[in-house]
Amino acid sequence: MQKLSIHGGVPLSGEVRVAGAKNAALPILAAALLTAEPVRLTNVPELNDVTTMIGLLERMGARARRSPHGVELDAGAVTDPFAPYDLVKTMRASILALGPLTARFGEARVSLPGGCAIGERPVDLHIKGLAAMGAEIAIEAGYIHAKARRLKGARIFMDSVTVTGTENLMMAASLADGETVLENAAREPEVVDLARCLIAMGARIRGHGTDVISIEGVERLRGVEHAVMPDRIEAGTFLAAAAATRGTVTLTQAPVEALDAVLEKLREAGASIDVDRDSIRLRMGARPRSVSLRTAPYPGFPTDMQAQFIALNTVAEGTAFVTETIFENRFMHVQELRRLGARIEIEGNTALVHGAEKLAGATVMATDLRASASLVIAALMAEGETVIERIYHLDRGYERIESRLGQLGARIARLS
Ligand code: EPU
């Protein structure tokens, strides 16, 4: 199993280009199921989760041609609207096939995702929404079986904000008969990117980016060319790493507007940040100050950046209170960070992080994608060598991480 070896203590310095957004690419790949015409995507990140989603579409009968950072999909010949357990268990985002399959083929069989390292993560709101649109839903032998001759528009209130739930229902509603209104919809930039792609395919969507999205269903959608938005979480992770190592880093092709909450907290930590149209330069000259935060749906502080900010706080001056409100078990990185000398206490859904003068290298284990990103940041600051095990978690969401951090001066190597 592959590992990462990092010798810490080098301030990151240089320029890095932000890759396409994983969490925009995954729903947009699923949207290719909504049309029989070719869908050409660019700025697609080279990640394991993207490969899994393409593999899922191919298994259903879609054809895929990949090129560097691009893919052309043709779902004209899909014969089997089925997402098996062996794929869904490796990637929960496979649930994004449920809405498009039901809408276009009148039927879908998608495995129920099981538990997950960061929380229970039910999909009841996806299912309730489809049922409200007239789908007959049965849960049989661990599978969601949805059937509908044609979905009907409906008014759907989601009692918690769900990103993939909003995306699934927005895709399904695009081909439904009549108008669907999604209330308490997710406002995440990735939902907006998906909406833009759907609109270019002929969908009639209004209100994306707000918490009420209305979709007037159409008979069919056409092919499209779409460039996936840049990844705000990858961008935020590089910035947090730059701040933690007291470095100077410029991000190019950055999703500047989607990063407000994160940039605000980095400034509070003492970083000086210059923002241009699509580039961000961060400079951190001194020890960071601790920053307290509370995760929330967009435009609040993203849960996908919580672990990286705990890492930053481990060496900051003062004590930070970091509260996780989205997932009930997203502190698995804390015990690993403690192995590097971090002083963190957990009280309910809040981590109290007492800044230490320094961390020291050790062997640690990644437990999920963002937890592994926090370990990388901590390792970049720690004295001596840190070895991170189970980095397949990291490879799900960060493209060629060792060569890109290496380019910024990090002493990092992949061990097999
Ligand atoms: N929830 C329900 N019922 C549902 C759906 C969600 O109760 O039917 C709850 C969840 O249990 C959770 C909250 O609602 O407490 C929010 O979950 P959400 O559905 O928004 O999460 P998701 O759509 O499964 C996406 C991202 C995650 C990111 C979250 C929150 C993708 C593919 N995944 O997940 O990304 O953390 O939104 O922003 O878009 C990551 O990239 O590391 C990652 C985990």
XYZ file of C-alpha atoms and ligand atoms in Angstrom:
460
model
C 0.000 0.000 0.000
C 1.380 3.396 -0.960
C 2.529 5.924 1.630
C 3.736 9.499 1.619
C 6.963 10.553 3.255
C 7.243 14.231 4.152
C 10.207 15.992 5.752
C 8.678 19.126 7.253
C 9.935 22.588 7.983
C 10.145 24.101 4.505
C 7.963 27.178 3.863
C 6.007 26.548 0.659
C 6.874 28.947 -2.081
C 5.880 29.329 -5.726
C 2.879 29.004 -7.974
C 0.349 26.241 -8.465
C -2.639 25.922 -10.779
C -5.898 24.806 -9.181
C -7.385 21.644 -10.712
C -11.009 21.108 -11.731
C -13.470 20.548 -8.884
C -14.105 16.933 -7.899
C -17.492 17.749 -6.413
C -18.595 19.567 -9.569
C -17.164 16.957 -11.953
C -18.980 14.047 -10.281
C -22.578 15.362 -10.678
C -21.783 16.710 -14.144
C -20.536 13.265 -15.215
C -23.809 11.810 -13.894
C -25.719 14.454 -15.893
C -24.385 12.837 -19.084
C -26.968 10.102 -18.378
C -29.733 12.629 -19.106
C -29.041 12.790 -22.846
C -28.411 10.425 -25.761
C -26.041 12.990 -27.290
C -22.307 13.377 -26.559
C -21.216 15.378 -23.522
C -17.703 16.818 -23.718
C -16.122 17.943 -20.473
C -12.881 19.801 -19.950
C -10.955 20.759 -16.808
C -11.839 17.347 -15.379
C -9.504 16.485 -12.491
C -7.473 13.262 -12.762
C -8.726 11.578 -9.607
C -9.737 8.111 -8.510
C -13.317 9.239 -7.816
C -13.627 10.561 -11.370
C -12.380 7.220 -12.737
C -14.905 5.404 -10.542
C -17.794 7.561 -11.797
C -16.761 7.061 -15.437
C -16.450 3.308 -14.770
C -19.971 3.321 -13.337
C -21.369 5.019 -16.455
C -19.494 2.574 -18.704
C -20.860 -0.367 -16.777
C -24.356 0.886 -17.613
C -23.491 0.907 -21.322
C -22.255 4.485 -21.812
C -19.132 5.044 -23.918
C -16.330 7.198 -22.559
C -13.228 8.574 -24.237
C -10.734 10.179 -21.915
C -8.049 12.673 -22.775
C -5.788 14.577 -20.373
C -8.205 16.553 -18.161
C -11.081 15.804 -20.479
C -13.703 13.212 -21.185
C -16.292 12.667 -23.857
C -19.295 10.658 -22.761
C -22.005 9.137 -24.864
C -24.920 7.689 -22.920
C -26.895 6.962 -26.094
C -26.526 3.230 -25.661
C -27.165 2.832 -21.928
C -28.921 -0.485 -21.433
C -28.659 -1.167 -17.753
C -29.748 1.563 -15.294
C -27.959 -0.143 -12.438
C -25.386 1.062 -9.885
C -23.990 -1.993 -8.074
C -22.917 -2.165 -4.454
C -19.253 -2.834 -5.294
C -18.957 0.618 -6.900
C -21.299 2.563 -4.614
C -19.462 1.316 -1.528
C -16.203 2.774 -2.850
C -17.817 6.107 -3.747
C -21.016 7.453 -2.216
C -21.386 10.020 -5.005
C -22.605 7.100 -7.180
C -26.009 7.983 -5.706
C -25.969 10.864 -8.213
C -26.979 8.345 -10.905
C -30.362 7.815 -9.230
C -32.114 10.991 -10.394
C -30.871 11.016 -14.011
C -31.555 7.293 -14.537
C -35.098 7.485 -13.177
C -35.845 10.590 -15.229
C -34.505 9.318 -18.549
C -35.117 5.561 -18.397
C -38.119 5.407 -16.076
C -36.227 3.029 -13.861
C -33.127 2.818 -11.685
C -31.540 0.349 -9.313
C -28.888 1.991 -7.180
C -27.243 0.450 -4.155
C -27.845 2.188 -0.844
C -24.541 3.665 0.297
C -23.465 2.178 3.616
C -21.962 3.998 6.600
C -19.023 6.269 6.082
C -15.918 7.386 7.963
C -17.308 10.882 8.581
C -20.895 10.151 9.605
C -24.059 8.252 8.962
C -24.894 10.132 5.754
C -28.425 8.969 4.931
C -29.950 9.543 1.471
C -33.572 9.793 2.632
C -34.003 13.272 1.136
C -32.949 12.060 -2.330
C -35.518 9.269 -2.078
C -38.323 11.432 -0.648
C -37.796 14.003 -3.387
C -38.079 11.434 -6.157
C -41.156 9.938 -4.498
C -42.715 13.422 -4.395
C -42.118 13.563 -8.163
C -44.199 10.414 -8.562
C -41.521 7.702 -8.552
C -42.452 4.410 -6.961
C -39.627 3.545 -4.646
C -38.858 0.205 -3.086
C -35.857 -0.670 -0.956
C -34.980 -4.275 -1.703
C -31.907 -6.215 -0.636
C -29.885 -3.061 -0.039
C -30.922 -1.447 -3.315
C -33.079 1.582 -4.074
C -35.398 0.582 -6.870
C -37.126 3.605 -8.445
C -39.740 3.453 -11.188
C -41.737 6.155 -12.925
C -43.268 6.288 -16.369
C -42.475 10.019 -16.350
C -41.582 12.044 -13.300
C -43.934 14.920 -12.469
C -42.943 18.346 -11.247
C -43.459 18.888 -7.508
C -42.813 21.342 -4.710
C -40.153 19.779 -2.509
C -38.969 21.085 0.836
C -35.730 19.521 2.075
C -35.505 19.736 5.842
C -31.720 19.803 5.808
C -29.463 21.309 3.198
C -28.043 18.537 1.055
C -25.608 19.106 -1.785
C -25.898 15.849 -3.752
C -29.603 15.647 -2.821
C -30.208 19.039 -4.458
C -28.149 17.947 -7.485
C -29.958 14.627 -7.871
C -33.391 16.268 -7.749
C -32.381 19.145 -10.032
C -31.217 16.632 -12.652
C -34.357 14.505 -12.294
C -36.621 17.565 -12.511
C -34.954 18.707 -15.724
C -36.737 15.912 -17.617
C -39.944 15.817 -15.524
C -43.350 16.889 -16.676
C -44.045 20.399 -15.312
C -42.399 22.604 -12.740
C -40.389 21.484 -9.722
C -39.491 23.855 -6.915
C -36.698 22.831 -4.546
C -36.934 24.690 -1.252
C -34.043 24.911 1.210
C -31.820 23.893 -1.692
C -28.030 23.821 -1.386
C -26.328 27.005 -2.644
C -22.878 25.484 -3.125
C -20.915 26.700 -6.180
C -20.805 23.087 -7.432
C -24.632 23.069 -7.587
C -24.399 26.250 -9.656
C -21.820 24.703 -12.006
C -24.090 21.692 -12.544
C -27.060 24.013 -13.190
C -25.038 25.915 -15.789
C -24.144 22.685 -17.555
C -27.778 21.517 -17.489
C -28.962 24.862 -18.851
C -26.467 24.540 -21.720
C -28.034 21.103 -22.362
C -31.441 22.775 -22.691
C -32.745 22.571 -19.120
C -34.881 25.420 -17.784
C -33.547 26.230 -14.355
C -33.835 29.406 -12.282
C -32.676 30.313 -8.815
C -29.493 28.184 -8.705
C -27.158 29.742 -6.170
C -30.150 30.623 -3.958
C -32.098 28.339 -1.635
C -35.112 28.114 -3.940
C -34.433 26.500 -7.303
C -37.183 26.112 -9.878
C -36.931 23.754 -12.793
C -39.381 23.619 -15.664
C -39.040 20.108 -17.117
C -38.339 19.617 -20.827
C -38.913 16.594 -23.110
C -35.266 15.995 -23.850
C -31.807 17.410 -23.254
C -29.032 17.746 -25.792
C -25.266 17.243 -25.783
C -22.953 19.917 -24.416
C -19.389 21.099 -23.996
C -18.630 22.268 -20.497
C -15.519 23.269 -18.552
C -15.685 22.131 -14.928
C -15.159 24.926 -12.366
C -11.908 24.977 -10.360
C -11.828 23.195 -7.012
C -12.379 25.576 -4.087
C -11.436 22.919 -1.521
C -8.193 22.050 -3.287
C -7.444 25.789 -3.497
C -8.249 26.240 0.202
C -6.040 23.283 1.119
C -3.017 24.749 -0.716
C -3.630 28.114 0.969
C -3.903 26.561 4.424
C -0.646 24.660 3.757
C 1.055 27.861 2.647
C -0.139 29.696 5.777
C 0.841 26.846 8.093
C 4.395 26.677 6.708
C 4.702 30.502 6.730
C 5.177 30.475 2.988
C 4.286 32.552 -0.048
C 2.129 30.846 -2.641
C 0.197 32.032 -5.671
C -2.758 30.025 -6.936
C -3.764 30.432 -10.553
C -7.126 29.520 -12.038
C -8.607 29.885 -8.572
C -12.357 30.071 -7.867
C -11.922 33.378 -6.084
C -15.562 34.168 -5.289
C -16.281 30.715 -3.922
C -13.540 31.123 -1.312
C -14.770 34.125 0.709
C -15.304 32.268 4.005
C -11.920 30.544 3.785
C -9.975 33.695 2.795
C -11.609 35.583 5.652
C -10.357 33.002 8.164
C -6.863 32.960 6.637
C -6.688 36.745 7.001
C -7.815 36.398 10.605
C -4.920 33.954 11.090
C -2.567 36.727 9.958
C -2.031 35.934 6.283
C -1.786 38.749 3.786
C -3.830 37.896 0.738
C -4.022 39.593 -2.653
C -6.786 38.571 -4.955
C -6.871 39.177 -8.661
C -9.485 38.052 -11.184
C -8.605 34.354 -10.942
C -5.448 34.278 -8.891
C -4.770 34.445 -5.176
C -1.436 35.232 -3.541
C -0.983 34.373 0.123
C 1.941 35.398 2.263
C 2.398 34.466 5.880
C 5.384 36.063 7.553
C 4.852 35.092 11.178
C 3.376 32.408 13.409
C -0.356 32.090 12.607
C -2.925 33.295 15.146
C -5.542 30.743 16.164
C -8.876 31.010 14.344
C -12.167 29.682 15.676
C -14.814 28.613 13.210
C -18.054 26.772 12.737
C -18.833 24.771 9.613
C -22.061 25.537 7.757
C -23.602 25.058 4.329
C -22.380 27.512 1.674
C -21.738 30.442 1.953
C -20.637 29.425 5.461
C -17.295 27.862 6.254
C -17.053 24.512 4.400
C -16.912 21.267 6.355
C -14.461 20.071 3.698
C -11.918 22.636 5.039
C -12.440 21.934 8.757
C -9.660 19.340 9.103
C -7.114 21.511 7.292
C -7.887 24.450 9.629
C -7.491 22.223 12.677
C -4.019 21.405 11.323
C -3.264 25.117 10.880
C -4.453 25.819 14.433
C -2.180 23.147 15.933
C 0.800 25.517 15.613
C -1.046 28.817 15.988
C -0.791 31.254 18.846
C -3.733 30.752 21.195
C -6.649 28.335 21.430
C -9.199 27.804 18.678
C -12.722 26.393 18.937
C -13.591 24.478 15.781
C -17.211 23.326 15.608
C -18.429 20.791 13.060
C -22.152 21.080 12.350
C -22.570 19.061 9.125
C -21.201 15.583 9.863
C -21.339 13.913 13.275
C -18.040 12.015 13.097
C -15.667 14.254 11.233
C -12.843 14.470 13.781
C -10.964 11.274 12.916
C -7.894 13.335 12.036
C -7.633 14.591 15.625
C -6.166 11.411 17.087
C -3.649 11.202 14.239
C -2.664 14.870 14.642
C -2.071 14.161 18.343
C 0.525 11.586 17.277
C 2.450 14.501 15.768
C 2.284 16.393 19.055
C -0.891 18.427 18.520
C -2.820 19.404 21.645
C -6.495 18.963 20.862
C -9.496 18.150 23.049
C -12.893 17.141 21.720
C -16.054 18.306 23.479
C -19.156 17.159 21.643
C -18.935 18.568 18.139
C -16.223 21.086 19.025
C -12.473 20.621 18.908
C -10.410 22.830 21.207
C -7.071 23.261 19.553
C -4.273 24.646 21.737
C -1.493 25.922 19.528
C 1.888 24.267 20.149
C 5.310 25.736 19.310
C 5.998 22.860 16.966
C 4.993 19.399 15.816
C 7.266 16.391 15.426
C 7.179 13.770 12.661
C 5.653 10.312 13.217
C 3.813 7.611 11.301
C 0.111 8.434 10.901
C -2.844 6.990 9.073
C -5.290 8.740 6.770
C -8.935 7.933 7.517
C -10.767 9.946 4.871
C -10.008 12.447 2.147
C -9.958 15.729 4.078
C -8.452 14.089 7.169
C -5.544 13.043 4.974
C -5.177 16.621 3.695
C -4.884 17.827 7.297
C -2.149 15.254 7.956
C -0.220 16.495 4.929
C -0.411 20.072 6.245
C 0.707 18.989 9.705
C 3.562 16.942 8.208
C 4.734 19.946 6.189
C 5.190 21.860 9.482
C 6.542 19.011 11.627
C 10.201 18.547 12.458
C 11.696 15.419 10.934
C 9.947 12.802 8.818
C 6.232 11.998 8.808
C 4.969 8.920 6.994
C 1.294 8.978 6.044
C -0.302 5.608 5.427
C -3.452 4.817 3.421
C -2.997 7.687 1.006
C -5.534 6.237 -1.387
C -7.897 8.504 0.547
C -5.833 11.501 -0.553
C -5.740 10.355 -4.184
C -9.537 10.526 -4.313
C -9.491 14.300 -4.176
C -6.011 15.734 -4.809
C -4.353 15.413 -8.185
C -0.634 14.432 -8.199
C -0.263 15.921 -4.764
C 3.397 15.016 -4.272
C 4.595 16.581 -7.519
C 2.527 19.738 -7.028
C 3.651 20.242 -3.424
C 7.171 19.300 -4.541
C 6.985 22.125 -7.073
C 6.347 24.460 -4.106
C 9.504 23.238 -2.390
C 8.042 20.546 -0.111
C 10.270 17.553 0.575
C 7.728 14.906 -0.223
C 7.916 11.465 -1.822
C 5.562 8.595 -2.521
C 6.720 5.267 -1.097
C 5.296 2.044 -2.424
N -28.409 14.419 4.882
C -29.555 13.805 5.315
N -30.352 13.189 4.384
C -30.025 13.141 3.072
C -28.860 13.784 2.621
C -28.065 14.406 3.568
O -29.872 13.814 6.494
O -30.798 12.558 2.291
C -27.535 15.086 5.855
C -26.146 14.432 5.952
O -26.140 13.320 6.810
C -25.287 15.562 6.446
C -25.923 16.789 5.797
O -27.239 16.386 5.411
O -25.390 15.685 7.837
C -25.199 17.327 4.591
O -24.884 16.280 3.686
P -24.885 16.494 2.118
O -25.955 15.653 1.530
O -24.862 17.926 1.780
O -23.486 15.838 1.717
P -23.191 15.097 0.362
O -23.997 15.681 -0.708
O -23.247 13.627 0.595
C -21.289 16.692 -0.491
C -19.851 16.548 -0.858
C -19.041 16.311 0.411
C -19.255 17.507 1.344
C -20.747 17.685 1.634
C -21.070 18.903 2.472
C -19.981 15.641 -3.092
C -19.773 14.498 -4.020
N -19.710 15.441 -1.795
O -21.660 15.462 0.135
O -17.669 16.257 0.011
O -18.576 17.296 2.559
O -21.474 17.789 0.382
O -20.599 20.053 1.870
O -20.368 16.720 -3.518
C -15.407 15.653 0.221
O -15.213 16.134 -0.919
O -14.464 15.330 0.983
C -16.779 15.454 0.697
C -17.082 14.622 1.690
